[in-house]
C-alpha positions as a printed Julia matrix, in Angstrom:
535×3 Matrix{Float64}:
  -0.11    0.1    0.16
   1.06    3.47  -0.59
   0.47    4.05   3.06
  -0.19    1.78   6.22
   0.11    1.04   9.47
   0.58   -1.89  11.6
  -1.31   -1.97  15.04
  -3.18    0.88  16.7
  -0.25    2.89  18.05
   1.07    3.11  21.66
  -2.27    5.04  22.72
  -4.19    1.88  22.05
  -6.19    3.41  19.18
  -8.64    6.26  18.89
  -6.11    8.79  17.76
  -4.95   10.14  21.4
  -2.04   11.56  23.02
   0.9     9.26  24.32
   4.03    9.93  26.34
   7.19    7.8   25.38
  10.91    7.99  26.19
  14.17    7.38  24.47
  17.79    6.3   25.03
  20.72    5.86  22.96
  22.36    2.56  24.36
  25.38    1.63  21.96
  26.55    4.46  20.0
  28.6     3.95  16.71
  32.26    4.8   16.6
  31.88    6.75  13.05
  30.89    9.99  14.75
  30.87   11.96  18.3
  28.21   10.45  20.68
  26.4    13.81  21.34
  26.16   14.34  17.61
  24.32   10.9   16.95
  22.31   11.43  19.88
  21.13   14.84  18.78
  20.39   13.58  15.24
  17.94   10.52  16.9
  16.39   13.52  18.97
  15.65   15.43  15.98
  14.18   12.53  14.24
  11.68   11.72  17.02
  10.93   15.3   17.57
   9.97   15.54  13.94
   7.11   13.16  14.01
   5.9    15.0   17.39
   5.55   18.29  15.11
   2.51   16.69  13.86
   0.91   14.45  16.57
   0.74   14.39  20.2
   3.57   12.38  21.08
   5.48   13.63  23.79
   9.27   12.4   24.3
  11.44   12.65  27.36
  14.99   11.17  28.15
  14.83    7.55  29.56
  16.71    6.86  32.64
  18.08    3.71  31.42
  17.83    1.32  28.17
  14.76   -0.82  27.67
  12.51    1.08  29.85
   8.71    0.32  29.01
   7.3     2.27  26.51
  10.48    3.75  25.41
  12.67    3.78  22.21
  15.98    2.27  22.95
  18.31    2.89  19.98
  21.58    1.1   19.24
  24.42    0.69  16.67
  25.42   -3.37  16.39
  27.05   -5.9   14.09
  24.97   -8.35  12.27
  24.03  -10.58  14.83
  23.13   -8.22  17.65
  21.1   -10.51  20.06
  17.48   -9.37  19.42
  16.73  -12.44  17.15
  16.74  -10.71  13.71
  20.35  -10.64  12.53
  20.77   -7.98   9.88
  20.69   -9.1    6.18
  23.73   -7.87   4.29
  21.58   -5.06   2.63
  19.66   -3.82   5.73
  20.71   -0.47   7.16
  18.74   -0.67  10.31
  15.54   -2.03  11.63
  12.74   -1.2   14.06
   9.92   -2.97  16.19
   6.64   -1.74  16.23
   4.55   -0.4   19.45
   3.37   -2.83  21.99
   1.08   -4.55  20.67
   1.75   -5.95  18.35
   5.62   -6.04  19.44
   6.38   -7.02  23.16
   8.49   -5.6   25.5
  11.51   -4.96  25.95
  12.06   -4.72  22.27
   8.74   -2.72  21.46
   9.64    0.37  19.67
  13.46   -0.12  19.79
  15.6     1.1   16.59
  18.75   -1.12  15.73
  21.26    0.51  13.29
  23.69   -1.89  11.25
  27.16   -0.67  12.63
  28.91   -2.52   9.49
  27.71    0.56   7.37
  29.73    4.02   7.41
  27.35    6.73   9.32
  27.51   10.49   9.19
  25.54   13.58   9.33
  25.09   14.95   5.83
  28.53   13.63   4.73
  28.98   12.2    0.91
  29.52    8.63   0.88
  27.88    7.88   4.45
  24.49    7.03   5.66
  22.72    9.86   7.04
  21.76    9.3   10.78
  18.75   11.51  10.63
  17.4    10.08   7.61
  17.49    6.69   8.69
  16.64    7.22  12.21
  13.14    9.31  10.96
  12.26    6.3    8.91
  12.7     3.68  11.66
  11.2     6.14  14.4
   8.03    6.08  11.89
   8.04    2.21  12.45
   8.76    2.67  16.06
   5.35    4.77  16.13
   3.28    2.23  14.06
   3.7     3.28  10.36
   4.44    0.46   7.95
   6.3     0.5    4.75
   5.08    2.48   1.83
   5.2     2.04  -2.05
   5.49    5.75  -2.8
   9.28    6.85  -3.49
   8.19   10.25  -1.95
   7.53    8.88   1.42
  10.16    8.69   4.29
   8.79    5.21   4.76
   9.82    4.04   1.47
  12.01    0.92   2.29
  14.84    1.88  -0.07
  17.24    4.5    1.42
  17.39    7.49  -1.19
  19.63   10.04   0.41
  19.02   12.67   3.02
  15.53   13.71   3.56
  14.57   16.64   5.83
  11.01   16.02   6.97
   7.99   13.63   6.49
   5.86   13.52   3.36
   2.2    15.02   3.26
   1.02   11.32   3.27
   3.37   10.42   5.88
   1.9    13.14   8.08
  -1.7    12.05   7.25
  -0.88    8.53   8.18
   0.6     9.29  11.55
  -2.46   11.51  12.31
  -4.5     8.3   11.81
  -2.67    6.81  14.77
  -2.31    9.72  17.16
  -4.08   13.14  18.0
  -2.98   15.83  15.93
  -1.04   18.53  17.43
  -0.76   22.27  17.41
   2.8    22.95  18.13
   2.08   25.67  20.65
  -0.86   26.93  22.35
  -2.4    30.3   21.12
  -0.52   33.41  21.82
   2.83   31.62  22.02
   5.21   31.83  19.26
   8.74   29.83  18.53
  11.49   32.17  17.5
  14.95   31.2   16.12
  17.08   34.36  17.35
  20.32   34.79  15.47
  21.6    32.61  12.55
  22.01   28.81  12.42
  19.71   27.83  15.54
  17.77   25.29  14.52
  15.24   23.08  16.29
  11.77   23.63  17.33
   9.27   23.66  20.27
   6.18   21.58  21.18
   3.69   22.84  23.75
   0.45   22.04  25.27
  -1.17   23.25  28.78
   1.84   23.96  30.94
   4.11   21.7   29.32
   6.98   22.6   26.89
   9.61   20.67  24.98
  12.44   22.77  23.17
  15.33   21.67  20.87
  17.79   24.16  19.77
  21.27   24.96  18.73
  22.63   28.39  19.2
  26.41   29.38  19.97
  25.4    31.41  23.3
  23.34   34.05  24.84
  25.9    36.26  25.87
  28.41   39.17  24.75
  26.74   41.61  22.67
  24.38   39.24  20.39
  22.59   35.88  20.99
  21.93   32.85  19.4
  19.17   31.1   21.12
  15.58   29.58  20.69
  12.97   31.73  22.35
   9.21   30.47  23.04
   7.29   33.46  24.19
   4.31   35.48  24.46
   3.7    39.23  25.49
   3.4    40.33  28.94
   2.13   43.85  29.7
   3.41   45.76  32.66
   4.38   44.02  36.02
   4.31   40.4   36.44
   5.81   37.01  37.06
   6.96   34.21  34.9
   7.64   30.55  36.56
   8.35   27.18  35.35
  10.2    24.02  36.36
  13.16   22.75  33.93
  12.21   19.01  34.12
  15.26   18.05  32.27
  18.15   19.23  29.9
  19.79   16.8   27.59
  22.83   19.29  27.21
  25.87   18.74  24.79
  28.04   21.3   26.34
  28.49   22.39  30.02
  27.63   25.76  29.04
  24.36   24.7   27.42
  21.69   27.12  28.83
  17.9    26.63  29.6
  15.71   28.84  31.5
  13.29   31.42  31.64
  13.68   35.09  29.89
  12.17   38.52  29.61
  13.23   40.23  26.45
  12.58   43.44  25.06
  12.49   42.03  21.35
  13.47   39.01  19.18
  16.53   41.23  17.83
  19.72   39.39  18.74
  21.07   42.14  20.64
  18.3    42.89  22.55
  18.01   43.99  26.23
  16.76   41.02  28.37
  16.98   39.03  31.62
  17.61   35.25  31.6
  17.56   32.85  34.87
  19.0    29.43  33.83
  20.22   26.2   34.65
  23.57   25.19  32.59
  24.86   21.89  31.3
  27.68   21.66  33.98
  28.19   25.13  35.05
  25.53   25.59  37.62
  22.46   28.14  37.85
  23.01   31.96  36.86
  21.22   35.01  36.35
  22.62   36.7   33.11
  21.17   39.86  31.5
  22.02   42.6   28.92
  20.92   45.71  30.61
  20.76   47.8   27.34
  20.29   46.68  23.42
  23.78   46.3   22.03
  25.44   46.23  25.56
  27.76   43.51  27.05
  26.17   40.66  29.07
  26.29   40.65  32.63
  26.44   37.77  34.89
  25.48   36.53  38.68
  26.37   33.25  39.81
  23.53   31.25  41.41
  25.49   28.25  42.54
  25.94   24.77  41.66
  22.74   22.97  40.58
  21.31   20.7   37.73
  17.73   19.87  36.57
  15.18   19.45  37.85
  14.85   23.01  39.14
  12.11   25.72  39.52
  12.73   29.01  38.12
  11.21   32.57  38.41
  11.57   36.05  36.69
   9.44   38.79  38.75
   9.22   42.3   36.97
   8.23   45.33  38.95
   8.55   48.37  37.0
  12.53   48.52  35.38
  13.66   45.9   38.21
  13.55   42.42  37.32
  14.81   39.77  39.84
  15.65   36.24  39.36
  14.81   33.4   41.81
  15.67   29.71  41.98
  14.06   26.85  44.01
  14.88   23.03  44.24
  12.14   20.55  44.25
   9.93   21.21  47.33
  12.21   24.16  48.59
  11.6    27.81  49.23
  12.42   30.51  46.57
  16.13   31.65  46.82
  16.76   35.19  45.33
  19.79   35.08  42.73
  20.08   38.67  41.87
  17.99   41.82  40.81
  18.95   44.39  38.04
  17.59   47.76  36.44
  16.75   46.74  32.97
  14.74   49.41  31.26
  12.3    48.17  28.48
   8.86   49.07  27.02
   5.47   48.21  29.03
   5.16   45.28  26.53
   7.77   42.7   26.79
   8.31   39.21  25.52
   8.49   36.48  28.11
   8.87   32.76  28.16
  11.64   29.96  27.61
  14.92   29.97  26.24
  17.35   27.33  25.03
  20.87   27.6   23.61
  23.31   24.55  23.16
  26.6    26.8   23.16
  27.61   24.2   20.27
  26.06   23.38  16.78
  24.74   20.02  18.41
  21.21   20.46  19.46
  20.1    20.52  23.3
  16.69   19.43  24.41
  15.14   20.91  27.33
  11.5    19.93  28.75
   9.62   22.38  31.07
   6.72   22.04  32.95
   4.47   23.87  35.38
   4.99   27.04  32.86
   2.84   30.2   33.96
   2.99   33.91  33.09
   1.01   36.03  35.45
   0.51   39.91  35.89
   1.51   41.14  39.4
  -1.22   40.03  41.65
  -3.08   42.78  43.69
  -3.95   40.89  46.54
  -7.03   42.28  48.65
  -7.39   40.99  52.28
 -10.13   40.99  55.09
 -11.21   39.32  58.34
 -14.12   37.07  57.61
 -16.72   36.48  60.58
 -16.04   37.1   64.27
 -12.23   36.47  64.48
 -11.62   37.99  67.77
  -7.93   39.32  66.86
  -7.57   41.27  63.61
  -5.45   39.33  60.84
  -3.17   40.52  58.34
  -1.76   39.81  54.6
   1.69   40.83  53.3
   2.76   40.01  49.69
   6.48   39.74  48.55
   8.52   38.38  46.27
   8.87   35.56  48.88
   5.2    35.03  48.52
   2.09   36.11  50.59
   2.29   35.63  54.43
  -1.22   35.6   55.88
  -1.99   35.59  59.53
  -5.43   34.95  61.08
  -7.42   34.2   64.04
 -11.01   32.7   64.4
 -12.49   29.82  65.97
 -12.63   27.98  62.83
 -13.67   27.46  59.13
 -16.31   25.09  59.55
 -20.17   24.61  60.55
 -22.45   27.31  59.16
 -20.36   30.22  59.55
 -16.41   31.05  59.38
 -14.02   32.97  61.34
 -10.5    33.63  59.58
  -8.4    36.13  57.6
  -8.47   35.88  53.6
  -6.15   37.1   51.07
  -7.9    37.22  47.74
  -7.99   38.15  43.95
 -11.04   38.0   41.63
 -11.61   34.92  39.31
 -14.2    34.76  36.69
 -15.42   31.39  35.45
 -13.54   28.38  35.36
 -10.13   28.45  36.67
  -7.7    27.21  39.49
  -5.48   28.2   42.3
  -2.2    26.7   43.56
   0.02   27.35  46.2
   2.64   25.69  48.32
   1.99   26.05  52.12
   5.75   26.69  52.81
   5.11   27.29  56.59
   2.4    27.37  59.04
   3.02   28.37  62.71
  -0.1    26.58  64.35
  -1.73   27.55  67.9
  -4.05   24.41  67.85
  -3.93   21.02  66.25
  -6.87   22.23  63.84
  -5.36   25.9   62.93
  -5.83   25.95  59.11
  -4.08   27.29  55.99
  -4.98   26.57  52.35
  -6.26   27.52  48.99
  -9.8    28.84  48.8
 -12.52   29.5   46.23
 -15.21   31.52  47.88
 -18.45   33.29  46.61
 -18.33   36.23  48.97
 -16.89   37.64  52.21
 -19.96   36.55  54.09
 -19.33   34.46  57.09
 -21.89   31.67  55.94
 -20.87   32.08  51.94
 -20.32   28.84  49.92
 -17.02   27.94  49.59
 -13.94   24.96  49.11
 -10.9    25.2   50.81
  -7.97   22.5   50.3
  -6.0    22.9   53.48
  -3.01   21.72  55.76
  -3.72   21.94  59.64
  -1.38   22.17  62.48
  -1.44   18.42  63.36
  -4.59   16.84  61.81
  -3.31   16.57  58.21
  -4.48   17.82  54.97
  -8.17   18.03  54.1
 -10.74   19.2   51.53
 -13.82   20.82  53.34
 -16.37   22.87  51.79
 -20.06   24.71  52.11
 -22.2    23.76  49.21
 -24.73   26.37  49.88
 -25.01   29.74  51.92
 -25.52   28.99  55.55
 -25.37   25.26  54.89
 -23.27   22.94  57.14
 -19.54   22.21  56.24
 -18.69   18.88  54.71
 -15.19   17.18  55.19
 -12.79   15.03  53.07
  -9.5    13.65  54.63
  -6.59   14.06  52.6
  -4.09   11.92  54.29
  -1.27   12.97  56.9
   1.05   15.96  56.22
   2.22   19.32  57.59
   3.74   22.2   55.7
   5.2    22.48  53.37
   2.86   21.1   51.1
   1.29   22.09  47.64
  -2.45   22.45  47.35
  -4.73   23.07  44.66
  -8.36   23.96  43.73
  -9.93   23.49  40.08
 -13.15   25.07  39.16
 -15.23   23.66  36.17
 -18.72   24.96  35.9
 -20.37   24.3   39.44
 -17.7    21.41  40.11
 -14.62   22.06  42.56
 -11.86   19.48  42.61
  -8.97   19.5   45.09
  -5.67   18.11  44.96
  -2.39   17.88  46.91
   1.21   17.27  45.94
   4.77   16.82  47.63
   6.43   18.75  44.94
   4.04   20.8   42.66
   4.67   18.11  39.72
   2.51   14.94  40.77
  -0.92   15.53  41.9
  -3.14   13.46  43.99
  -6.52   13.96  43.77
  -8.43   14.41  47.06
 -12.15   14.94  45.81
 -14.7    16.64  43.89
 -18.0    18.49  45.1
 -20.75   20.42  43.36
 -20.91   23.92  44.71
 -23.07   26.4   42.94
 -21.55   29.83  42.74
 -21.86   33.18  40.84
 -19.47   33.11  37.72
 -17.36   36.09  39.47
 -15.8    34.51  42.88
 -12.79   35.14  45.01
  -9.93   32.86  44.76
  -7.4    33.18  47.66
  -5.36   32.08  50.86
  -6.89   31.4   54.18
  -6.0    30.92  57.54
  -7.63   30.27  60.79
  -5.72   29.74  64.24
  -8.88   27.97  65.34
  -9.05   29.96  68.49
 -10.52   33.84  68.93
  -7.6    34.98  70.84
  -4.41   34.34  68.96
  -3.41   34.16  65.38
  -1.7    31.56  63.0
   0.62   32.62  60.5
   1.04   30.96  56.93
   3.53   31.55  54.18
   2.4    30.81  51.04
   4.64   30.7   48.03
   4.52   29.46  44.31
   0.94   30.91  44.34
  -0.62   30.84  41.05
  -4.39   31.59  40.07
  -5.43   31.21  36.42
């Protein structure tokens, strides 16, 4: 057939999304390890431009749902020795193939391999063909297809027929969400970007982000005025110790633009680098040792930009701040530069861009002792008294911003100074400041663990769902979808555990915020919330 598939793909049919991994086990001696690894990654990501297949580096060879690639001799141990004319072969997904070989790619090391070199077989071109098999494509009888079974020289991308066929197995992909752009800044950068929701994967070349002119890949959108950009760098496949990946605020896509860049490098640690004026020299502030995974943050307040870093589960640490004058509208997002001609691959999650929040606060109900709320770059510190958030009427201190329609609030309760076992601190969605208002709270207590509590109707009785043991620091989250509110907890802000869902009718415009009750009317408890996000 011109175009055909074998099996239903890794997603089990229905053209859905799938998460897979890759690992280079035995490289060829014909060219550098990083170069051949970069070409393999480029081939895998080429297919992922068109379908919702998400790649990450594997921790070891032969992981489940992983493509393990290696170069080997004619008889290389998989029960399928290479015929003399065979350049490579690959195993289809599971099913019909079985683990540990499902999806794996084996290259014949008896041939000479290269990258765009006359007289040698091109790694990318062969890897692109074999990766098609790894995803479920069969051979094609169309000579223009990359799945044609005879090597025809260097190819750059799948044909239109290849794309239509792979999209019959997996969900089609928009490369980036609306509003985002992927820009190669400077010459010879290469690579590409994929993004969905809060997760982004970027491959990029580029000589550096440094000096008076940059070469990088920048995935960005516009921010007007003050705000914060936050993300977790999950992994960095770095071909150089000065490979850089991180968050950037940039005046323009010109190579000499003024910018601020908080980054994790391949082997030189963490840094805050910036160019205070267009065409000027870059400036460096050492952020100490560290590798991915890391949380990164840039905060813009007027002309002042501050850079922060946090280990998983740790508090924000200020690296440095500088005055960088840019217009009201700036570009903010994710930046990657490999510091070499070889591509780097960076995976980001928990990406958020938020205007600077104007937190309002007030005591709700008969608290006994006045509470307070103070916002800073470290987070939001809330102090509150009150007998409880419970029963038919509440007493606590509340810091909030408005939320219209569907949305969510996420925060890490970094600390809680509890005066009672049931002192409470958490994220809340609330219809009004009335003591008996409908609401939901996902909380951390002084000594009674975590809980999802709520009042479904004004003046109604509160309900409780236990969420297990745990004290601050702990991540908490509430999501609103129509009249349903769902609660979650997490140890690291990445892997979330669902606690419960409740139907709570409220107005379209509600209050999303941070609540603290000491569980006694004569004293306050204080909580620090960081990594706060309302969207």
